[in-house]
Tab-separated table of C-alpha atoms in Angstrom:
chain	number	residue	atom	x	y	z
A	1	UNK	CA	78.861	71.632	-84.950
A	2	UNK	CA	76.627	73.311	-82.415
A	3	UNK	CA	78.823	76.428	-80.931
A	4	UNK	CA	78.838	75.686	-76.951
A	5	UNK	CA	78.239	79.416	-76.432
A	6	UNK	CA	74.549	78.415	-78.141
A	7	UNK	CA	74.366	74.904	-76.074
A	8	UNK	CA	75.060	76.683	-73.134
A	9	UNK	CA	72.141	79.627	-74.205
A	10	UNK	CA	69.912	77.065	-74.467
A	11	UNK	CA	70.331	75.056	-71.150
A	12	UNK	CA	69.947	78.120	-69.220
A	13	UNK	CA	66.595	79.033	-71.357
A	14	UNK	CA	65.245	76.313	-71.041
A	15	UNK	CA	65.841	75.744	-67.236
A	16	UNK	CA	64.352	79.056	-66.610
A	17	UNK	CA	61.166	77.661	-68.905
A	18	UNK	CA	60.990	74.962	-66.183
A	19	UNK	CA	61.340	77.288	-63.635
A	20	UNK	CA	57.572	78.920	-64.427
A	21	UNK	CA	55.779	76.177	-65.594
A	22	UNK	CA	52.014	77.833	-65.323
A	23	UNK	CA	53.501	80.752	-67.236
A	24	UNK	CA	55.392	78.719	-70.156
A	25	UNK	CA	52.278	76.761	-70.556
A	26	UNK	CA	50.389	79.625	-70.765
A	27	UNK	CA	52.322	80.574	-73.599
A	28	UNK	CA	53.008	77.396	-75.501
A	29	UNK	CA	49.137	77.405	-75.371
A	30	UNK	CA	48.784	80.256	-78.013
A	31	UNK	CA	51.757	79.018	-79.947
A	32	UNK	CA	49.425	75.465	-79.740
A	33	UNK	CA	46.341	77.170	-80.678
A	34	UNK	CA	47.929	78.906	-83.660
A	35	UNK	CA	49.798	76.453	-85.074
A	36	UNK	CA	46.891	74.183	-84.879
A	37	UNK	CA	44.605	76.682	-86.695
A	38	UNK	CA	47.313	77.015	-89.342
A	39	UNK	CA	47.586	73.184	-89.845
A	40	UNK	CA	44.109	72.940	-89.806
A	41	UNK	CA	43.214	75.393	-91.950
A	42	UNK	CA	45.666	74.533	-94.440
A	43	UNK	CA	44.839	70.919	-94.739
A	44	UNK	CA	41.379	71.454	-95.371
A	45	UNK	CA	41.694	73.994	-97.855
A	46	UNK	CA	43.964	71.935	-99.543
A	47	UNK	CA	41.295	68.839	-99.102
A	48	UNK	CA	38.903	71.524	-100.619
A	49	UNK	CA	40.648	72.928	-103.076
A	50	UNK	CA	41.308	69.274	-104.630
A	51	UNK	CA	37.915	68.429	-104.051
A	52	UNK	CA	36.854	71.460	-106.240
A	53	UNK	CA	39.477	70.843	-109.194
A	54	UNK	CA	37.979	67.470	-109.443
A	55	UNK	CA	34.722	68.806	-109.903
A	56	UNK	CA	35.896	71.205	-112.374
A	57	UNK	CA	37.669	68.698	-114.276
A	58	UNK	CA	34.639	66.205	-113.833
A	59	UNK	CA	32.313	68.534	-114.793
A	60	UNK	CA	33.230	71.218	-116.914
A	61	UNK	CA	35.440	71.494	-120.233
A	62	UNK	CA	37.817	74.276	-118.397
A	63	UNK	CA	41.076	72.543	-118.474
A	64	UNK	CA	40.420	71.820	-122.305
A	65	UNK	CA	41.652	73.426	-125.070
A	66	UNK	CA	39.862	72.441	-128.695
A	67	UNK	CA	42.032	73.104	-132.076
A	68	UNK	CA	39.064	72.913	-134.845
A	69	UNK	CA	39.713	73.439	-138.013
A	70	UNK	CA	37.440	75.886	-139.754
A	71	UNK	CA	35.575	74.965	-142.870
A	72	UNK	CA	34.150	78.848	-143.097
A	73	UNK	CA	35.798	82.386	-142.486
A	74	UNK	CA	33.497	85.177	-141.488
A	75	UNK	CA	33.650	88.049	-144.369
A	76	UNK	CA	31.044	90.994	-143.387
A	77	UNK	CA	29.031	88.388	-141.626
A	78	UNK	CA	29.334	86.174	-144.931
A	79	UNK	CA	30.254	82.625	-144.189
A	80	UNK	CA	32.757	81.979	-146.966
A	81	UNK	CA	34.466	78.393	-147.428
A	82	UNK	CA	37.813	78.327	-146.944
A	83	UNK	CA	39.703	75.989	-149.597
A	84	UNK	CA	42.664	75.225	-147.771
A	85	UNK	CA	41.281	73.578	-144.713
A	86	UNK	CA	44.211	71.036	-142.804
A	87	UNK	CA	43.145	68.137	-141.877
A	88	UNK	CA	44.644	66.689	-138.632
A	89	UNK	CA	45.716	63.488	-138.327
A	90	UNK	CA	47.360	61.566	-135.495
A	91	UNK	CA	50.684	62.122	-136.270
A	92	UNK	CA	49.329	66.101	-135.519
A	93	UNK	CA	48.335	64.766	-132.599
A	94	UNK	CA	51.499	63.269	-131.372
A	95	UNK	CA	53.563	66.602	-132.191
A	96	UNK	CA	51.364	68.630	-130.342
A	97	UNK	CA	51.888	65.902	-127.409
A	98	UNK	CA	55.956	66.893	-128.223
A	99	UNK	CA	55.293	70.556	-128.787
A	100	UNK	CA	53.383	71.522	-125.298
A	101	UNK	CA	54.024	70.114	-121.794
A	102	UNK	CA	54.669	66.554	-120.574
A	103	UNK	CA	51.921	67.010	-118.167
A	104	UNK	CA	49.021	67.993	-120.982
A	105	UNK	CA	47.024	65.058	-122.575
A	106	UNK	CA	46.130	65.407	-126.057
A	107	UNK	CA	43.556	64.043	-128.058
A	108	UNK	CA	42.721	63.990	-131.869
A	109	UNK	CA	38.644	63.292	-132.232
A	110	UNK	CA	35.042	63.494	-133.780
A	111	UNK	CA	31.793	63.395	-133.108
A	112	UNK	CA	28.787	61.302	-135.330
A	113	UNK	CA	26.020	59.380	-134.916
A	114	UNK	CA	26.020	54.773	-135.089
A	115	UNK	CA	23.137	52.555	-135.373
A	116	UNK	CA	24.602	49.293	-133.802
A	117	UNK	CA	22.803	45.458	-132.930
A	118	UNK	CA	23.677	42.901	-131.057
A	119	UNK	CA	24.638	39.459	-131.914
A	120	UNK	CA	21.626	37.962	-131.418
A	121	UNK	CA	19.189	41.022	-131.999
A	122	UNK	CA	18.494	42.601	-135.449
A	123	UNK	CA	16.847	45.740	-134.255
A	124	UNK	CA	19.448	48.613	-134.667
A	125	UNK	CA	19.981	51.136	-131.946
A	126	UNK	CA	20.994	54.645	-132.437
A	127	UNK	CA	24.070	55.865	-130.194
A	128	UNK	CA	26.219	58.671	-130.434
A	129	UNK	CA	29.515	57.471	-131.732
A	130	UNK	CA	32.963	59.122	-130.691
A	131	UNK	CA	36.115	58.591	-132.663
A	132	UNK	CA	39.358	59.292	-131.360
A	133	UNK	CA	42.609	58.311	-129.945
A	134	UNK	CA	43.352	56.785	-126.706
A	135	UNK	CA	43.848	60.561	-124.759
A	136	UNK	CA	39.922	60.965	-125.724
A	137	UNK	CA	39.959	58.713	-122.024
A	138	UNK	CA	41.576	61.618	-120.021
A	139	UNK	CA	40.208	64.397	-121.718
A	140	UNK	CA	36.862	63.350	-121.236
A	141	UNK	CA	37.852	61.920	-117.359
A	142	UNK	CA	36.186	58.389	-118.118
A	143	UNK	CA	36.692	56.081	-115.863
A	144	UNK	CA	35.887	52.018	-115.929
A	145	UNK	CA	33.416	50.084	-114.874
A	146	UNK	CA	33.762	47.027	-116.464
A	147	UNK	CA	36.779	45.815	-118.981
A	148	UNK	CA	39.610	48.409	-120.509
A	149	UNK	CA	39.627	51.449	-122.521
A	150	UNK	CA	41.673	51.053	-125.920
A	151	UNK	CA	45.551	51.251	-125.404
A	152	UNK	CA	47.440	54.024	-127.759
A	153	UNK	CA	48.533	52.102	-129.704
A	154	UNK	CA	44.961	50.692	-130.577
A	155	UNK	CA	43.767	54.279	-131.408
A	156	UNK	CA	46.466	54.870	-133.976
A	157	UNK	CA	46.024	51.564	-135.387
A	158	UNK	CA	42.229	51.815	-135.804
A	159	UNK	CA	41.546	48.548	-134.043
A	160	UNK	CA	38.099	47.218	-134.450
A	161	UNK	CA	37.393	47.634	-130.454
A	162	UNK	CA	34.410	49.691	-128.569
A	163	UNK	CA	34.037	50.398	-125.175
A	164	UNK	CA	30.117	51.435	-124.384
A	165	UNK	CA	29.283	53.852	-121.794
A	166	UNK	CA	26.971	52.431	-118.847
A	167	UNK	CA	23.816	53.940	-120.806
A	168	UNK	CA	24.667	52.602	-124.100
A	169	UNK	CA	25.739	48.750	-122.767
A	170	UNK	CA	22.158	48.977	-120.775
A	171	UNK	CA	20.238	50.426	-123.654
A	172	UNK	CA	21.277	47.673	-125.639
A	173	UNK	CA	19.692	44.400	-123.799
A	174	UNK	CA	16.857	46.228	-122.861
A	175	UNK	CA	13.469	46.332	-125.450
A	176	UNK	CA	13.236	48.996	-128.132
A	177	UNK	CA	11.133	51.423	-126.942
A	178	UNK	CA	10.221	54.233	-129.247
A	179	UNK	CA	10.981	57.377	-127.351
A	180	UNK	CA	13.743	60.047	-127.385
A	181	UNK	CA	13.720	60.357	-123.710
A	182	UNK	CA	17.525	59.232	-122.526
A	183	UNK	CA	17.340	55.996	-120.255
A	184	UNK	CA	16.932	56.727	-116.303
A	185	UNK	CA	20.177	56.363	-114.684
A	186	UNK	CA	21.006	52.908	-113.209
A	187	UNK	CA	23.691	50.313	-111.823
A	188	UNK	CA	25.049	48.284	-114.483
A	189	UNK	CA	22.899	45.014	-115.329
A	190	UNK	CA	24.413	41.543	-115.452
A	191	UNK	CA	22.887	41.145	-118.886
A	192	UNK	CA	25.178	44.133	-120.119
A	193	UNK	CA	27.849	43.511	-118.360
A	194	UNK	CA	28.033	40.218	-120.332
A	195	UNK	CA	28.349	42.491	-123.439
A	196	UNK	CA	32.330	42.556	-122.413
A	197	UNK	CA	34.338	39.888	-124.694
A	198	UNK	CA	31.289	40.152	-127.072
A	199	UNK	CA	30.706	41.386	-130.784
A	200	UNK	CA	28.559	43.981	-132.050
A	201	UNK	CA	27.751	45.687	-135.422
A	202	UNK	CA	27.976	48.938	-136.733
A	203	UNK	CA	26.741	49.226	-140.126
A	204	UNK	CA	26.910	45.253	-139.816
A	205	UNK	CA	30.621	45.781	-139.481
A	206	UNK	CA	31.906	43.545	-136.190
A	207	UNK	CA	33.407	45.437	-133.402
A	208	UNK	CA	34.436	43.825	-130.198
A	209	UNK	CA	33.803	44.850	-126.870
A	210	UNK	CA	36.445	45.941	-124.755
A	211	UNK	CA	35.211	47.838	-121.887
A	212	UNK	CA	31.932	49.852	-120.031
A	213	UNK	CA	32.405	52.980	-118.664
A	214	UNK	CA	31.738	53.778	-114.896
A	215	UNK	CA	28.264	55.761	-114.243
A	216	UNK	CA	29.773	59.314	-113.448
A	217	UNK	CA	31.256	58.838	-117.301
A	218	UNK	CA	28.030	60.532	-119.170
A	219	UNK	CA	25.773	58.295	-116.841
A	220	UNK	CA	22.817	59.129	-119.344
A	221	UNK	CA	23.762	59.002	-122.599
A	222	UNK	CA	24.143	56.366	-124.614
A	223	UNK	CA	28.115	56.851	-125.779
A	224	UNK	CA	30.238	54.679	-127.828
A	225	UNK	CA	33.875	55.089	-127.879
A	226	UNK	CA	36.665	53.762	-130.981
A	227	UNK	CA	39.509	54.437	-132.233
A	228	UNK	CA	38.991	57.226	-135.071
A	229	UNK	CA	39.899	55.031	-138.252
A	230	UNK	CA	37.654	52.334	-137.412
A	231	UNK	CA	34.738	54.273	-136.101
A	232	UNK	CA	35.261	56.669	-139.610
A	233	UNK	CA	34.040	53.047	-141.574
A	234	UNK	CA	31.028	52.549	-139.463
A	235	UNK	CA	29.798	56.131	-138.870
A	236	UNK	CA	26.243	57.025	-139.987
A	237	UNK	CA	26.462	60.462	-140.946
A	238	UNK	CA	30.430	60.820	-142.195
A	239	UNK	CA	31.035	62.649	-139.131
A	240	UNK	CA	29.984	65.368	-141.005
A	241	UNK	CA	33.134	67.585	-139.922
A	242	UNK	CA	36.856	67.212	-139.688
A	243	UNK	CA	38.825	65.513	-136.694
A	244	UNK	CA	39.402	68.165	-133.770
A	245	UNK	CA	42.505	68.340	-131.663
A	246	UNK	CA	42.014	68.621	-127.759
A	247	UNK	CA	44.288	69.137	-125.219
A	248	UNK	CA	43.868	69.230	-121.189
A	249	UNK	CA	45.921	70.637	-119.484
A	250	UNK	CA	46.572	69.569	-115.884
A	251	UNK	CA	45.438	72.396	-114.306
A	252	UNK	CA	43.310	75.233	-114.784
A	253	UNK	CA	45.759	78.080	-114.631
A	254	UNK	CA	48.174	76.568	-117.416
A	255	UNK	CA	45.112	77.240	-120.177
A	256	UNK	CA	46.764	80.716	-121.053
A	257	UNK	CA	50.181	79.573	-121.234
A	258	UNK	CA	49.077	76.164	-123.109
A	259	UNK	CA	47.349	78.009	-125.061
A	260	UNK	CA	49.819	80.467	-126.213
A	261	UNK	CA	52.379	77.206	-126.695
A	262	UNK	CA	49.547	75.413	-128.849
A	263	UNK	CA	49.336	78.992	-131.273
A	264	UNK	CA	52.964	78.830	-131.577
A	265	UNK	CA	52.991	75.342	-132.634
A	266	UNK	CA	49.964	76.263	-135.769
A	267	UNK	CA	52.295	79.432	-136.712
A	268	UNK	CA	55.383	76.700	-136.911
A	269	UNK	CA	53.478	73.257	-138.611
A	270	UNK	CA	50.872	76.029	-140.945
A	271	UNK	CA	52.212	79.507	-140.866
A	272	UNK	CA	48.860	82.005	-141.555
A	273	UNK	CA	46.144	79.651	-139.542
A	274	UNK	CA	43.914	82.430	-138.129
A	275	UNK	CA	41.297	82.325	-140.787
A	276	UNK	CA	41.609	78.645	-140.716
A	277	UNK	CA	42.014	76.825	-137.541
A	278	UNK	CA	39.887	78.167	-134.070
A	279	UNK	CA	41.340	77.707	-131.015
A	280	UNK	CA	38.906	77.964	-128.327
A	281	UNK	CA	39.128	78.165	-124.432
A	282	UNK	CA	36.217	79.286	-122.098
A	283	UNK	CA	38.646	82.295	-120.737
A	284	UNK	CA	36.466	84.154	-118.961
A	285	UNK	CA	34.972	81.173	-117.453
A	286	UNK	CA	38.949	80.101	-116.572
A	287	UNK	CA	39.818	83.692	-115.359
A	288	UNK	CA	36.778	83.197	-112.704
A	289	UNK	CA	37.991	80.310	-111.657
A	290	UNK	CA	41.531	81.380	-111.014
A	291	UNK	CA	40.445	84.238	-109.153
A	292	UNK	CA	38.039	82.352	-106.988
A	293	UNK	CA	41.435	80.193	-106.073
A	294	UNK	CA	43.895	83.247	-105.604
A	295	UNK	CA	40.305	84.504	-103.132
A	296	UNK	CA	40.404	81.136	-101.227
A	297	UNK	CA	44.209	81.064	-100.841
A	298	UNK	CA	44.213	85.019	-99.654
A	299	UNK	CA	41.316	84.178	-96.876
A	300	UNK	CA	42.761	80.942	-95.759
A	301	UNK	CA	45.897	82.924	-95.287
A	302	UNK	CA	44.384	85.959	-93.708
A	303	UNK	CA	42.771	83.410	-90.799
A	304	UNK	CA	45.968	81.658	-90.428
A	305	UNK	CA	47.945	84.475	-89.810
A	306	UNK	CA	45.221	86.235	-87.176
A	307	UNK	CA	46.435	83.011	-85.189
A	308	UNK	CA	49.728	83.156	-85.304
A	309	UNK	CA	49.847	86.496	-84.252
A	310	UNK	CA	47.833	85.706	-81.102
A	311	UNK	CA	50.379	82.846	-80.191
A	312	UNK	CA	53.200	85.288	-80.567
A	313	UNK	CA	51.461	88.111	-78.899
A	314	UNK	CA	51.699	85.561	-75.560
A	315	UNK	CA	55.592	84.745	-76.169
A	316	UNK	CA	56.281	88.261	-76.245
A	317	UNK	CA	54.161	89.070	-73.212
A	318	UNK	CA	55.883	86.551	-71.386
A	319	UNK	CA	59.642	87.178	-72.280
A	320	UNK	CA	58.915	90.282	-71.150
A	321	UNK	CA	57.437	89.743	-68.057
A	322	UNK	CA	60.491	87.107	-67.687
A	323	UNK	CA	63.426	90.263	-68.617
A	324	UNK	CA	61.324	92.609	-65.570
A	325	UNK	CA	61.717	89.277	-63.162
A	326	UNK	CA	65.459	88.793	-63.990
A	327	UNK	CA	66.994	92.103	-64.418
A	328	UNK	CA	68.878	91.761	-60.962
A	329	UNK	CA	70.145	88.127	-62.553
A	330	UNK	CA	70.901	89.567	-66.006
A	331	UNK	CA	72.975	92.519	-64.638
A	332	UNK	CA	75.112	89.938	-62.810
A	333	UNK	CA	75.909	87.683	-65.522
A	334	UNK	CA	77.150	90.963	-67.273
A	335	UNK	CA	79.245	91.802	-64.618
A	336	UNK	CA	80.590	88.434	-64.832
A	337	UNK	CA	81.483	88.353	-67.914
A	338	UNK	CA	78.502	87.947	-70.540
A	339	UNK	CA	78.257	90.013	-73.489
A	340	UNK	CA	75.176	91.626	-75.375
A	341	UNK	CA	74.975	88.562	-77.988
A	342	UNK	CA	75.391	86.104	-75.071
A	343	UNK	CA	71.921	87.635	-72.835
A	344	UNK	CA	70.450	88.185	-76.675
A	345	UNK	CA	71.104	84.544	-77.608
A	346	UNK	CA	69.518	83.290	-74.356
A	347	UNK	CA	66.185	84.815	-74.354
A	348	UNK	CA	65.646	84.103	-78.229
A	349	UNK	CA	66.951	80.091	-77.269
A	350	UNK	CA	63.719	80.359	-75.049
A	351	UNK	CA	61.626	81.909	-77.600
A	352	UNK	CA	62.468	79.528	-80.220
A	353	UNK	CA	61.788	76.470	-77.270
A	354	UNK	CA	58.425	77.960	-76.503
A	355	UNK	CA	57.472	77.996	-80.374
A	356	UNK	CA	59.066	74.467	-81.065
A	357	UNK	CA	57.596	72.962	-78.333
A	358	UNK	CA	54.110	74.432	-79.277
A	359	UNK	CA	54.595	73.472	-82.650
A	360	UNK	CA	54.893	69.748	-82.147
A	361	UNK	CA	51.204	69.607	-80.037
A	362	UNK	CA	50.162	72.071	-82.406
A	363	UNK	CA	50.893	70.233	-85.174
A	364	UNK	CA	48.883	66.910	-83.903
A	365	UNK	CA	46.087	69.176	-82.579
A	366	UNK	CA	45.444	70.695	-86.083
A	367	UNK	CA	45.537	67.266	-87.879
A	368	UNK	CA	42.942	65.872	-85.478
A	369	UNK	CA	40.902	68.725	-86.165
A	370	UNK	CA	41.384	69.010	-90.074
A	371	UNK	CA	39.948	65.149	-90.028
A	372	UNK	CA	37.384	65.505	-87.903
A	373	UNK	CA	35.689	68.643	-89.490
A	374	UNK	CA	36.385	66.937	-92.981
A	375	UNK	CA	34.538	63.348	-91.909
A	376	UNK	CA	31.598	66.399	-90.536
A	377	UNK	CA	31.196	68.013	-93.979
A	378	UNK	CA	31.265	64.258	-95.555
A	379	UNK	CA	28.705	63.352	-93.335
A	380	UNK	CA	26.200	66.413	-94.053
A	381	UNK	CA	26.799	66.846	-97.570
A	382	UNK	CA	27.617	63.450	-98.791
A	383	UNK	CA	30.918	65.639	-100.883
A	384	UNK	CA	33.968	63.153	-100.723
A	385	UNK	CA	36.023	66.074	-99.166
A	386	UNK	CA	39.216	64.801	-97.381
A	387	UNK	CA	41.785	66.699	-95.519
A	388	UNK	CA	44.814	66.584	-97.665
A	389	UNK	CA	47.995	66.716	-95.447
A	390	UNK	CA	51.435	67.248	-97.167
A	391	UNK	CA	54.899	67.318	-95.998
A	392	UNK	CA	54.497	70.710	-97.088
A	393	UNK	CA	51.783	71.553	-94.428
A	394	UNK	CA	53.647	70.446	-91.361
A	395	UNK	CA	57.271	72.168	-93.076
A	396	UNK	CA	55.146	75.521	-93.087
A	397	UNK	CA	53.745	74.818	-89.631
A	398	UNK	CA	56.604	74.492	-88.115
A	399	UNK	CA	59.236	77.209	-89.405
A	400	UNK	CA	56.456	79.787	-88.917
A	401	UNK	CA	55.946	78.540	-85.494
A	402	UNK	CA	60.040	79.201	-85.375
A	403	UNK	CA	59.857	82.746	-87.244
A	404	UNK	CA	57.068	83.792	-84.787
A	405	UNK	CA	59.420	82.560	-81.835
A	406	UNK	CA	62.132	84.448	-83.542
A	407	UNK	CA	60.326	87.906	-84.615
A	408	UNK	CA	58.311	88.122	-81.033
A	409	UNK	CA	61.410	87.285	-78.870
A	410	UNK	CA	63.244	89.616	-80.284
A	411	UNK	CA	62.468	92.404	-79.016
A	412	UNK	CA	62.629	91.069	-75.511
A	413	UNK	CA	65.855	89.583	-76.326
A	414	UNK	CA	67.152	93.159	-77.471
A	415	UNK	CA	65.799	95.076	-73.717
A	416	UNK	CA	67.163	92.472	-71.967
A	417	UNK	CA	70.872	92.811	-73.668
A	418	UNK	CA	71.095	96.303	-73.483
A	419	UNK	CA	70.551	96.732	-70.222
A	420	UNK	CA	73.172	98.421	-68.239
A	421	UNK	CA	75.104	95.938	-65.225
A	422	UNK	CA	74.861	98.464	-62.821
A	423	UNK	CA	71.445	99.798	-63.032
A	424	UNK	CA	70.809	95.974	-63.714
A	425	UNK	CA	72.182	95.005	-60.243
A	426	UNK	CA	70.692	97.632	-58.370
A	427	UNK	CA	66.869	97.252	-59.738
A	428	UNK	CA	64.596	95.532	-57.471
């Protein structure tokens, strides 16, 4: 329960807000202005900062971590076979999945070439042919166009499915043409589309089309994804190397941790692995990255709090000006009866009513803005960047609009309690 001592404090500051209207709007103003900057700011670097892990994710192999296994070790610049190579399999796959966190996707997969035909076409077509389980969908961040991707269970099963990328389903309806040139990129025809439901060969061994690939999955090459059993019967060159593990983590700081948790796991499941199994991250590349973020997050915090400074400059300026106007008044209630904690109490209740109330226009003033500037840089740079507002945003927003109230009014608060009731009473 609210102590009436603190009701009480607060009528009276509050009243004396309404009192000078020009001056407390003049100061809610800079708690408005800052507040608005900090939601503002906030929500579009948050819009940006997601905007830029998707492209990182998209884009780059960052968040991935590859477990090879290593047919040679390296002696005086000798590549020597090694003769006790592990093969991984998808149960190594699956205790990985157990062994690192929830959040990682893992992947067991290989690389090859396929020379596939139609149904109704005998000329073969050469594609790139990827085997793996069904995390090969995340760690790659495919997404469909057309149709499914193969379920996990599928992958471990080594059901005779395929889904085509958008290249590869186009590439196949269209006339051989002799060239190594990759086709131009293009919208997904109807005649390949129709390829969905459908059968084609692979080493005249029938696979059944489950899905097509969106365009901004490897637009321009001509990919074919399976599970890793069944694309191991149809592959044209055996591969040619061992099944690699993957895993992505789900965002680009956990690669060191991750990574230390995935070198644990080989020292557990193969004791000495060093001279047999690479595990490869692009660290500097990651360490860049993470810097540029900690950067962004320092700058976006240096401008927010330039702001909020300002607004509590102006609460400060006027509490002051408001403890010179009412010395006469404070000196009385002190003669009356009111103690230190009762005057200090009081002038911080207006403080805090100053920041609150600034803080709620504030708030709505700094979304509008965030939107607005974001719908600008969609607009001139055709980037899908979106404000991003949180709960988190407007929680910050508003208890540092308080703590400003708070840490400004306080030294106000503190003159205006100590001041003596009889020099109080007798100042003009």
């Amino acid at each position: 329960m609210i102590s009436p001592v603190l009701l009480a404090s607060l009528r009276v500051g509050v009243d004396t807000l309404r009192a000078n209207p020009l001056r407390t709007l003049l100061s809610t103003l800079g708690i408005i202005m800052g507040v608005g900057a900090l939601v503002s700011v906030l929500s579009l670097g948050d819009g940006v900062e997601h905007y830029a892990r998707r492209q990182i994710e998209r884009t780059t192999d960052l968040q991935v971590i590859n477990i090879t296994a290593q047919r040679f070790h390296d002696v005086d610049g000798v590549p020597v076979p090694n003769t006790d190579v592990p093969t991984f399999t998808v149960g190594d796959a699956d205790a990985l999945g157990r062994a690192v966190a929830a959040s990682n996707d893992v992947a067991l997969y290989t690389v090859g070439l396929g020379l596939v035909r139609t149904r109704t076409d005998t000329a073969r077509r050469g594609v790139q042919l990827v085997g793996g389980t069904a995390g090969v969908k995340a760690m790659r961040g495919l997404t469909m166009e057309k149709g499914r991707f193969y379920s996990p269970d599928e992958g471990r099963s080594g059901a005779h499915v395929v889904v085509l990328s958008r290249a590869a389903a186009n590439g196949l309806v269209q006339p051989v043409k002799r060239t190594r040139i990759p086709p131009p990129a293009g919208a997904l025809s109807p005649a390949a589309a129709a390829l969905v439901g459908d059968t084609l060969f692979f080493q005249n061994k029938p696979r059944v089309v489950i899905g097509i690939l969106s365009g901004e999955s490897d637009e321009r090459q001509r990919l074919v994804y399976m599970p890793l059993a069944a694309a191991a019967e149809v592959s044209a060159n055996d591969f040619g190397r061992p099944p690699a593990l993957a895993v992505k983590v789900a965002r680009v700081e956990e690669s060191t941790e991750t990574r230390r948790r995935i070198e644990q796991w080989l020292t557990d499941r193969y004791g000495t692995w060093r001279d047999r199994v690479d595990v490869s991250t692009n660290r500097s590349r990651v360490e860049q990255v993470e810097q540029g973020m900690l950067i962004f997050k320092l700058l976006m915090g240096a401008l927010t709090g330039i702001s909020l400074l300002v607004g509590g400059i102006g609460i400060m300026n006027v509490l002051l000006a408001s403890v010179i106007e009412r010395t006469r008044e404070i000196g009385i209630r002190k003669a009356t009866g009111a103690q230190q904690r009762h005057i200090l109490v009081q002038f911080l209740c207006e403080s805090v009513a100053i920041s609150a109330a600034g803080s709620v226009f504030g708030v709505a003033l700094g979304l509008a803005t965030s939107f607005g500037v974001s719908a600008f840089m969609r607009w001139k740079t055709n980037a899908p960047v979106y404000a991003w507002v949180s709960p988190s945003t407007i929680a910050v927003a508003v208890l540092a609009s308080v703590i400003v109230g708070l840490t400004f009014g306080l030294y106000p608060a503190l003159r205006a309690a100590r001041l003596a009731p009889i020099d109080a009473i007798h100042r003009e």
